Amino acid sequence: MKKVLITGFEPFGGELINPSYEAIKNINRSHVDCELFILEVPTEFYTSSKLVIESIHKIEPDVVILVGQAGGRKEISIERVAINIDDSNVPDNRGIKPIDNPISVFGESAYFSTLPIKKILESLKKEFIPAGISNSAGTYVCNHLMYSILHELKDRELNHIQAGFIHVPYIPDQTYNKQNLFSLDLNIITRALEIIIQSTLD
Ligand code: PCA
């Protein structure tokens, strides 16, 4: 049976929850045909990637799906690419606020997701879940984690491990006191992640 590592983030930016972690916790293991490992990751530039890299070497998964919150987005965003830059105007949960910093001095300018992004999109659309391909994971902790993992897999020649990043919108618990902000039900986000796992494995 294939092994899938799926990660979600701790809350950040004053939020009490992060829908990425809430959703991965809710995944119904009988809906996915794999051995599933879930991991909560701190919203911190350097510790996030260190922790996930350690877990990859320990678990030796076939697939790594990184998930994060993108408040304000109106669909499940299947990220296409991570870029070699940390640039933030808000501090991470450790107070770190890098400006124009390359993530890796020797790394490529960018790495593409190795998940089947178009196939995933089609599978989500078939179940009427709002979804799209995104061409920017930003320059904050999510992009940092996606870049670092794809760099590590390339650098260590672990090309058989598929990896990529999914951004999810807010859930209603986070938007009742914010005006005009889109949210998606937690059960829909959870279902989306089950579909993403399954269509990557199929
Ligand atoms: N979203 C942030 C970092 C943690 C998270 O869930 C981002 O998009 O960079």
PDB file of C-alpha atoms and ligand atoms in Angstrom:
ATOM      1  CA  MET A   1       0.000   0.000   0.000  1.00  0.00           C
ATOM      2  CA  LYS A   2       1.305   3.468  -0.900  1.00  0.00           C
ATOM      3  CA  LYS A   3       2.228   5.924   1.806  1.00  0.00           C
ATOM      4  CA  VAL A   4       0.921   9.490   1.685  1.00  0.00           C
ATOM      5  CA  LEU A   5       2.190  12.258   3.953  1.00  0.00           C
ATOM      6  CA  ILE A   6      -0.203  15.197   4.198  1.00  0.00           C
ATOM      7  CA  THR A   7       0.645  18.325   6.177  1.00  0.00           C
ATOM      8  CA  GLY A   8      -1.373  21.313   7.474  1.00  0.00           C
ATOM      9  CA  PHE A   9      -0.275  24.475   9.263  1.00  0.00           C
ATOM     10  CA  GLU A  10      -0.762  25.899  12.745  1.00  0.00           C
ATOM     11  CA  PRO A  11      -2.961  29.030  12.930  1.00  0.00           C
ATOM     12  CA  PHE A  12      -1.208  32.309  12.131  1.00  0.00           C
ATOM     13  CA  GLY A  13      -1.957  36.006  11.730  1.00  0.00           C
ATOM     14  CA  GLY A  14      -4.295  36.155  14.740  1.00  0.00           C
ATOM     15  CA  GLU A  15      -6.551  33.286  13.585  1.00  0.00           C
ATOM     16  CA  LEU A  16      -7.592  30.664  16.148  1.00  0.00           C
ATOM     17  CA  ILE A  17      -7.633  27.797  13.678  1.00  0.00           C
ATOM     18  CA  ASN A  18      -6.047  26.923  10.363  1.00  0.00           C
ATOM     19  CA  PRO A  19      -8.462  25.163   7.963  1.00  0.00           C
ATOM     20  CA  SER A  20      -5.571  23.249   6.416  1.00  0.00           C
ATOM     21  CA  TYR A  21      -4.928  21.316   9.615  1.00  0.00           C
ATOM     22  CA  GLU A  22      -8.637  21.069  10.529  1.00  0.00           C
ATOM     23  CA  ALA A  23      -9.309  19.483   7.129  1.00  0.00           C
ATOM     24  CA  ILE A  24      -6.445  16.982   7.142  1.00  0.00           C
ATOM     25  CA  LYS A  25      -7.503  15.821  10.632  1.00  0.00           C
ATOM     26  CA  ASN A  26     -11.015  15.195   9.247  1.00  0.00           C
ATOM     27  CA  ILE A  27      -9.985  12.998   6.318  1.00  0.00           C
ATOM     28  CA  ASN A  28     -11.838   9.694   6.401  1.00  0.00           C
ATOM     29  CA  ARG A  29      -9.158   7.037   6.042  1.00  0.00           C
ATOM     30  CA  SER A  30     -11.626   4.646   4.446  1.00  0.00           C
ATOM     31  CA  HIS A  31     -12.054   7.135   1.563  1.00  0.00           C
ATOM     32  CA  VAL A  32      -8.388   6.946   0.544  1.00  0.00           C
ATOM     33  CA  ASP A  33      -6.550   3.917  -0.666  1.00  0.00           C
ATOM     34  CA  CYS A  34      -3.235   4.462   1.142  1.00  0.00           C
ATOM     35  CA  GLU A  35      -1.456   4.530   4.451  1.00  0.00           C
ATOM     36  CA  LEU A  36      -2.020   8.135   5.519  1.00  0.00           C
ATOM     37  CA  PHE A  37       0.346  10.149   7.714  1.00  0.00           C
ATOM     38  CA  ILE A  38      -0.824  13.566   8.901  1.00  0.00           C
ATOM     39  CA  LEU A  39       1.438  16.239  10.310  1.00  0.00           C
ATOM     40  CA  GLU A  40       0.829  19.687  11.795  1.00  0.00           C
ATOM     41  CA  VAL A  41       3.538  22.133  10.831  1.00  0.00           C
ATOM     42  CA  PRO A  42       4.431  25.409  12.573  1.00  0.00           C
ATOM     43  CA  THR A  43       3.817  28.556  10.511  1.00  0.00           C
ATOM     44  CA  GLU A  44       7.510  29.406  10.723  1.00  0.00           C
ATOM     45  CA  PHE A  45       9.868  29.750   7.771  1.00  0.00           C
ATOM     46  CA  TYR A  46      12.735  27.551   8.848  1.00  0.00           C
ATOM     47  CA  THR A  47      11.167  25.078  11.272  1.00  0.00           C
ATOM     48  CA  SER A  48       8.348  24.160   8.863  1.00  0.00           C
ATOM     49  CA  SER A  49      10.651  22.835   6.174  1.00  0.00           C
ATOM     50  CA  LYS A  50      13.037  21.199   8.657  1.00  0.00           C
ATOM     51  CA  LEU A  51      10.183  19.258  10.256  1.00  0.00           C
ATOM     52  CA  VAL A  52       8.663  18.077   6.964  1.00  0.00           C
ATOM     53  CA  ILE A  53      12.067  17.080   5.534  1.00  0.00           C
ATOM     54  CA  GLU A  54      12.753  15.009   8.674  1.00  0.00           C
ATOM     55  CA  SER A  55       9.346  13.341   8.339  1.00  0.00           C
ATOM     56  CA  ILE A  56       9.931  12.513   4.677  1.00  0.00           C
ATOM     57  CA  HIS A  57      13.211  10.786   5.499  1.00  0.00           C
ATOM     58  CA  LYS A  58      11.586   8.893   8.364  1.00  0.00           C
ATOM     59  CA  ILE A  59       8.321   7.861   6.666  1.00  0.00           C
ATOM     60  CA  GLU A  60       9.647   7.485   3.093  1.00  0.00           C
ATOM     61  CA  PRO A  61       6.263   8.341   1.555  1.00  0.00           C
ATOM     62  CA  ASP A  62       5.283   7.919  -2.091  1.00  0.00           C
ATOM     63  CA  VAL A  63       3.326  11.175  -2.113  1.00  0.00           C
ATOM     64  CA  VAL A  64       3.673  14.420  -0.132  1.00  0.00           C
ATOM     65  CA  ILE A  65       0.738  16.830  -0.137  1.00  0.00           C
ATOM     66  CA  LEU A  66       1.361  20.137   1.616  1.00  0.00           C
ATOM     67  CA  VAL A  67      -1.736  22.144   2.523  1.00  0.00           C
ATOM     68  CA  GLY A  68      -2.092  25.738   3.729  1.00  0.00           C
ATOM     69  CA  GLN A  69      -4.670  28.469   4.229  1.00  0.00           C
ATOM     70  CA  ALA A  70      -5.060  31.211   1.636  1.00  0.00           C
ATOM     71  CA  GLY A  71      -7.656  33.507   3.222  1.00  0.00           C
ATOM     72  CA  GLY A  72      -9.595  35.444   0.614  1.00  0.00           C
ATOM     73  CA  ARG A  73      -9.200  32.897  -2.181  1.00  0.00           C
ATOM     74  CA  LYS A  74     -12.468  31.573  -3.543  1.00  0.00           C
ATOM     75  CA  GLU A  75     -11.489  28.071  -4.540  1.00  0.00           C
ATOM     76  CA  ILE A  76      -9.221  25.151  -3.748  1.00  0.00           C
ATOM     77  CA  SER A  77      -5.938  26.325  -5.333  1.00  0.00           C
ATOM     78  CA  ILE A  78      -3.731  23.663  -6.831  1.00  0.00           C
ATOM     79  CA  GLU A  79      -0.324  25.328  -6.823  1.00  0.00           C
ATOM     80  CA  ARG A  80       1.761  24.867  -9.950  1.00  0.00           C
ATOM     81  CA  VAL A  81       5.071  26.400  -8.861  1.00  0.00           C
ATOM     82  CA  ALA A  82       7.225  27.469  -5.909  1.00  0.00           C
ATOM     83  CA  ILE A  83       9.813  30.262  -6.301  1.00  0.00           C
ATOM     84  CA  ASN A  84      13.202  30.727  -4.650  1.00  0.00           C
ATOM     85  CA  ILE A  85      12.337  33.719  -2.487  1.00  0.00           C
ATOM     86  CA  ASP A  86      11.202  34.486   1.050  1.00  0.00           C
ATOM     87  CA  ASP A  87       9.638  37.939   1.213  1.00  0.00           C
ATOM     88  CA  SER A  88       7.147  38.899   3.837  1.00  0.00           C
ATOM     89  CA  ASN A  89       5.590  42.011   5.289  1.00  0.00           C
ATOM     90  CA  VAL A  90       4.145  40.091   8.230  1.00  0.00           C
ATOM     91  CA  PRO A  91       6.228  38.074  10.679  1.00  0.00           C
ATOM     92  CA  ASP A  92       5.855  34.300  10.925  1.00  0.00           C
ATOM     93  CA  ASN A  93       4.826  32.730  14.273  1.00  0.00           C
ATOM     94  CA  ARG A  94       8.419  33.108  15.467  1.00  0.00           C
ATOM     95  CA  GLY A  95       8.635  36.779  14.573  1.00  0.00           C
ATOM     96  CA  ILE A  96      10.817  36.195  11.511  1.00  0.00           C
ATOM     97  CA  LYS A  97      10.149  38.509   8.556  1.00  0.00           C
ATOM     98  CA  PRO A  98      12.581  37.870   5.689  1.00  0.00           C
ATOM     99  CA  ILE A  99      12.834  40.413   2.870  1.00  0.00           C
ATOM    100  CA  ASP A 100      14.024  39.367  -0.609  1.00  0.00           C
ATOM    101  CA  ASN A 101      15.914  36.331   0.773  1.00  0.00           C
ATOM    102  CA  PRO A 102      16.672  33.416  -1.533  1.00  0.00           C
ATOM    103  CA  ILE A 103      15.484  30.155   0.046  1.00  0.00           C
ATOM    104  CA  SER A 104      18.461  28.254  -1.372  1.00  0.00           C
ATOM    105  CA  VAL A 105      21.613  29.864  -2.748  1.00  0.00           C
ATOM    106  CA  PHE A 106      22.308  26.848  -4.980  1.00  0.00           C
ATOM    107  CA  GLY A 107      18.710  25.939  -5.793  1.00  0.00           C
ATOM    108  CA  GLU A 108      16.779  26.540  -9.010  1.00  0.00           C
ATOM    109  CA  SER A 109      14.805  29.780  -9.380  1.00  0.00           C
ATOM    110  CA  ALA A 110      11.619  27.709  -9.216  1.00  0.00           C
ATOM    111  CA  TYR A 111      10.342  24.156  -8.929  1.00  0.00           C
ATOM    112  CA  PHE A 112       7.117  22.807 -10.382  1.00  0.00           C
ATOM    113  CA  SER A 113       4.681  20.646  -8.433  1.00  0.00           C
ATOM    114  CA  THR A 114       5.096  16.990  -9.337  1.00  0.00           C
ATOM    115  CA  LEU A 115       1.460  16.197  -8.495  1.00  0.00           C
ATOM    116  CA  PRO A 116      -0.831  15.593 -11.514  1.00  0.00           C
ATOM    117  CA  ILE A 117      -2.325  19.079 -11.196  1.00  0.00           C
ATOM    118  CA  LYS A 118      -4.655  18.998 -14.223  1.00  0.00           C
ATOM    119  CA  LYS A 119      -5.961  15.536 -13.372  1.00  0.00           C
ATOM    120  CA  ILE A 120      -6.621  16.705  -9.805  1.00  0.00           C
ATOM    121  CA  LEU A 121      -8.492  19.749 -11.147  1.00  0.00           C
ATOM    122  CA  GLU A 122     -10.712  17.571 -13.329  1.00  0.00           C
ATOM    123  CA  SER A 123     -11.505  15.209 -10.435  1.00  0.00           C
ATOM    124  CA  LEU A 124     -12.495  18.132  -8.191  1.00  0.00           C
ATOM    125  CA  LYS A 125     -14.665  19.673 -10.902  1.00  0.00           C
ATOM    126  CA  LYS A 126     -16.431  16.354 -11.415  1.00  0.00           C
ATOM    127  CA  GLU A 127     -17.630  16.615  -7.792  1.00  0.00           C
ATOM    128  CA  PHE A 128     -18.555  20.322  -8.266  1.00  0.00           C
ATOM    129  CA  ILE A 129     -15.901  21.568  -5.845  1.00  0.00           C
ATOM    130  CA  PRO A 130     -14.670  25.088  -6.686  1.00  0.00           C
ATOM    131  CA  ALA A 131     -11.049  24.630  -7.732  1.00  0.00           C
ATOM    132  CA  GLY A 132      -8.384  26.070  -9.990  1.00  0.00           C
ATOM    133  CA  ILE A 133      -4.702  25.991 -10.842  1.00  0.00           C
ATOM    134  CA  SER A 134      -2.742  28.775  -9.129  1.00  0.00           C
ATOM    135  CA  ASN A 135       0.516  30.086 -10.554  1.00  0.00           C
ATOM    136  CA  SER A 136       1.733  31.634  -7.312  1.00  0.00           C
ATOM    137  CA  ALA A 137       1.935  30.187  -3.820  1.00  0.00           C
ATOM    138  CA  GLY A 138       3.032  33.652  -2.607  1.00  0.00           C
ATOM    139  CA  THR A 139       6.356  34.415  -0.927  1.00  0.00           C
ATOM    140  CA  TYR A 140       5.406  33.571   2.662  1.00  0.00           C
ATOM    141  CA  VAL A 141       5.735  30.305   4.637  1.00  0.00           C
ATOM    142  CA  CYS A 142       3.651  28.170   2.231  1.00  0.00           C
ATOM    143  CA  ASN A 143       5.823  28.972  -0.778  1.00  0.00           C
ATOM    144  CA  HIS A 144       8.895  28.462   1.434  1.00  0.00           C
ATOM    145  CA  LEU A 145       7.712  24.984   2.428  1.00  0.00           C
ATOM    146  CA  MET A 146       6.716  23.976  -1.102  1.00  0.00           C
ATOM    147  CA  TYR A 147      10.042  25.194  -2.535  1.00  0.00           C
ATOM    148  CA  SER A 148      12.116  23.560   0.221  1.00  0.00           C
ATOM    149  CA  ILE A 149      10.446  20.165  -0.182  1.00  0.00           C
ATOM    150  CA  LEU A 150      10.701  20.124  -3.987  1.00  0.00           C
ATOM    151  CA  HIS A 151      14.342  21.249  -3.706  1.00  0.00           C
ATOM    152  CA  GLU A 152      15.149  18.518  -1.182  1.00  0.00           C
ATOM    153  CA  LEU A 153      13.525  15.804  -3.328  1.00  0.00           C
ATOM    154  CA  LYS A 154      15.437  16.970  -6.419  1.00  0.00           C
ATOM    155  CA  ASP A 155      18.714  17.411  -4.577  1.00  0.00           C
ATOM    156  CA  ARG A 156      18.527  13.926  -3.023  1.00  0.00           C
ATOM    157  CA  GLU A 157      17.363  12.380  -6.290  1.00  0.00           C
ATOM    158  CA  LEU A 158      14.115  11.253  -4.670  1.00  0.00           C
ATOM    159  CA  ASN A 159      12.295  11.754  -7.975  1.00  0.00           C
ATOM    160  CA  HIS A 160       9.899   8.874  -7.289  1.00  0.00           C
ATOM    161  CA  ILE A 161       8.236  10.914  -4.526  1.00  0.00           C
ATOM    162  CA  GLN A 162       5.457  13.119  -5.893  1.00  0.00           C
ATOM    163  CA  ALA A 163       4.972  16.396  -4.044  1.00  0.00           C
ATOM    164  CA  GLY A 164       3.000  19.593  -4.283  1.00  0.00           C
ATOM    165  CA  PHE A 165       0.971  22.226  -2.518  1.00  0.00           C
ATOM    166  CA  ILE A 166      -2.733  22.969  -2.116  1.00  0.00           C
ATOM    167  CA  HIS A 167      -4.069  26.270  -0.747  1.00  0.00           C
ATOM    168  CA  VAL A 168      -7.527  26.210   0.839  1.00  0.00           C
ATOM    169  CA  PRO A 169      -9.929  29.109   1.573  1.00  0.00           C
ATOM    170  CA  TYR A 170     -11.154  30.218   4.995  1.00  0.00           C
ATOM    171  CA  ILE A 171     -13.930  28.180   6.639  1.00  0.00           C
ATOM    172  CA  PRO A 172     -17.132  29.912   7.910  1.00  0.00           C
ATOM    173  CA  ASP A 173     -15.900  29.919  11.569  1.00  0.00           C
ATOM    174  CA  GLN A 174     -13.202  32.374  10.465  1.00  0.00           C
ATOM    175  CA  THR A 175     -15.313  34.766   8.403  1.00  0.00           C
ATOM    176  CA  TYR A 176     -18.506  35.408  10.411  1.00  0.00           C
ATOM    177  CA  ASN A 177     -16.887  38.584  11.812  1.00  0.00           C
ATOM    178  CA  LYS A 178     -15.140  39.631   8.563  1.00  0.00           C
ATOM    179  CA  GLN A 179     -17.176  41.352   5.892  1.00  0.00           C
ATOM    180  CA  ASN A 180     -17.528  39.984   2.372  1.00  0.00           C
ATOM    181  CA  LEU A 181     -14.891  37.277   2.729  1.00  0.00           C
ATOM    182  CA  PHE A 182     -15.394  33.998   0.947  1.00  0.00           C
ATOM    183  CA  SER A 183     -15.439  30.786   2.932  1.00  0.00           C
ATOM    184  CA  LEU A 184     -15.874  27.129   2.088  1.00  0.00           C
ATOM    185  CA  ASP A 185     -17.381  24.524   4.386  1.00  0.00           C
ATOM    186  CA  LEU A 186     -14.796  22.397   6.217  1.00  0.00           C
ATOM    187  CA  ASN A 187     -16.444  19.185   4.973  1.00  0.00           C
ATOM    188  CA  ILE A 188     -16.039  20.339   1.367  1.00  0.00           C
ATOM    189  CA  ILE A 189     -12.361  21.145   1.919  1.00  0.00           C
ATOM    190  CA  THR A 190     -11.879  17.743   3.554  1.00  0.00           C
ATOM    191  CA  ARG A 191     -13.621  16.006   0.654  1.00  0.00           C
ATOM    192  CA  ALA A 192     -11.437  17.969  -1.780  1.00  0.00           C
ATOM    193  CA  LEU A 193      -8.305  16.678  -0.061  1.00  0.00           C
ATOM    194  CA  GLU A 194      -9.588  13.085  -0.190  1.00  0.00           C
ATOM    195  CA  ILE A 195     -10.150  13.510  -3.945  1.00  0.00           C
ATOM    196  CA  ILE A 196      -6.701  15.054  -4.382  1.00  0.00           C
ATOM    197  CA  ILE A 197      -5.066  12.120  -2.603  1.00  0.00           C
ATOM    198  CA  GLN A 198      -7.067   9.542  -4.521  1.00  0.00           C
ATOM    199  CA  SER A 199      -6.574  11.073  -7.953  1.00  0.00           C
ATOM    200  CA  THR A 200      -2.806  11.324  -7.327  1.00  0.00           C
ATOM    201  CA  LEU A 201      -2.726   7.625  -6.400  1.00  0.00           C
ATOM    202  CA  ASP A 202      -4.984   6.338  -9.238  1.00  0.00           C
TER     203      ASP A 202
HETATM  204  N1  PCA B   1      -0.821  29.855   4.911  1.00  0.00           N
HETATM  205  C1  PCA B   1       0.335  30.736   4.832  1.00  0.00           C
HETATM  206  C2  PCA B   1       1.365  30.105   5.741  1.00  0.00           C
HETATM  207  C3  PCA B   1       0.623  29.127   6.591  1.00  0.00           C
HETATM  208  C4  PCA B   1      -0.685  28.965   5.939  1.00  0.00           C
HETATM  209  O1  PCA B   1      -1.571  28.164   6.257  1.00  0.00           O
HETATM  210  C5  PCA B   1       0.817  30.992   3.406  1.00  0.00           C
HETATM  211  O2  PCA B   1      -0.007  30.978   2.469  1.00  0.00           O
HETATM  212  O3  PCA B   1       2.001  31.236   3.191  1.00  0.00           O
END
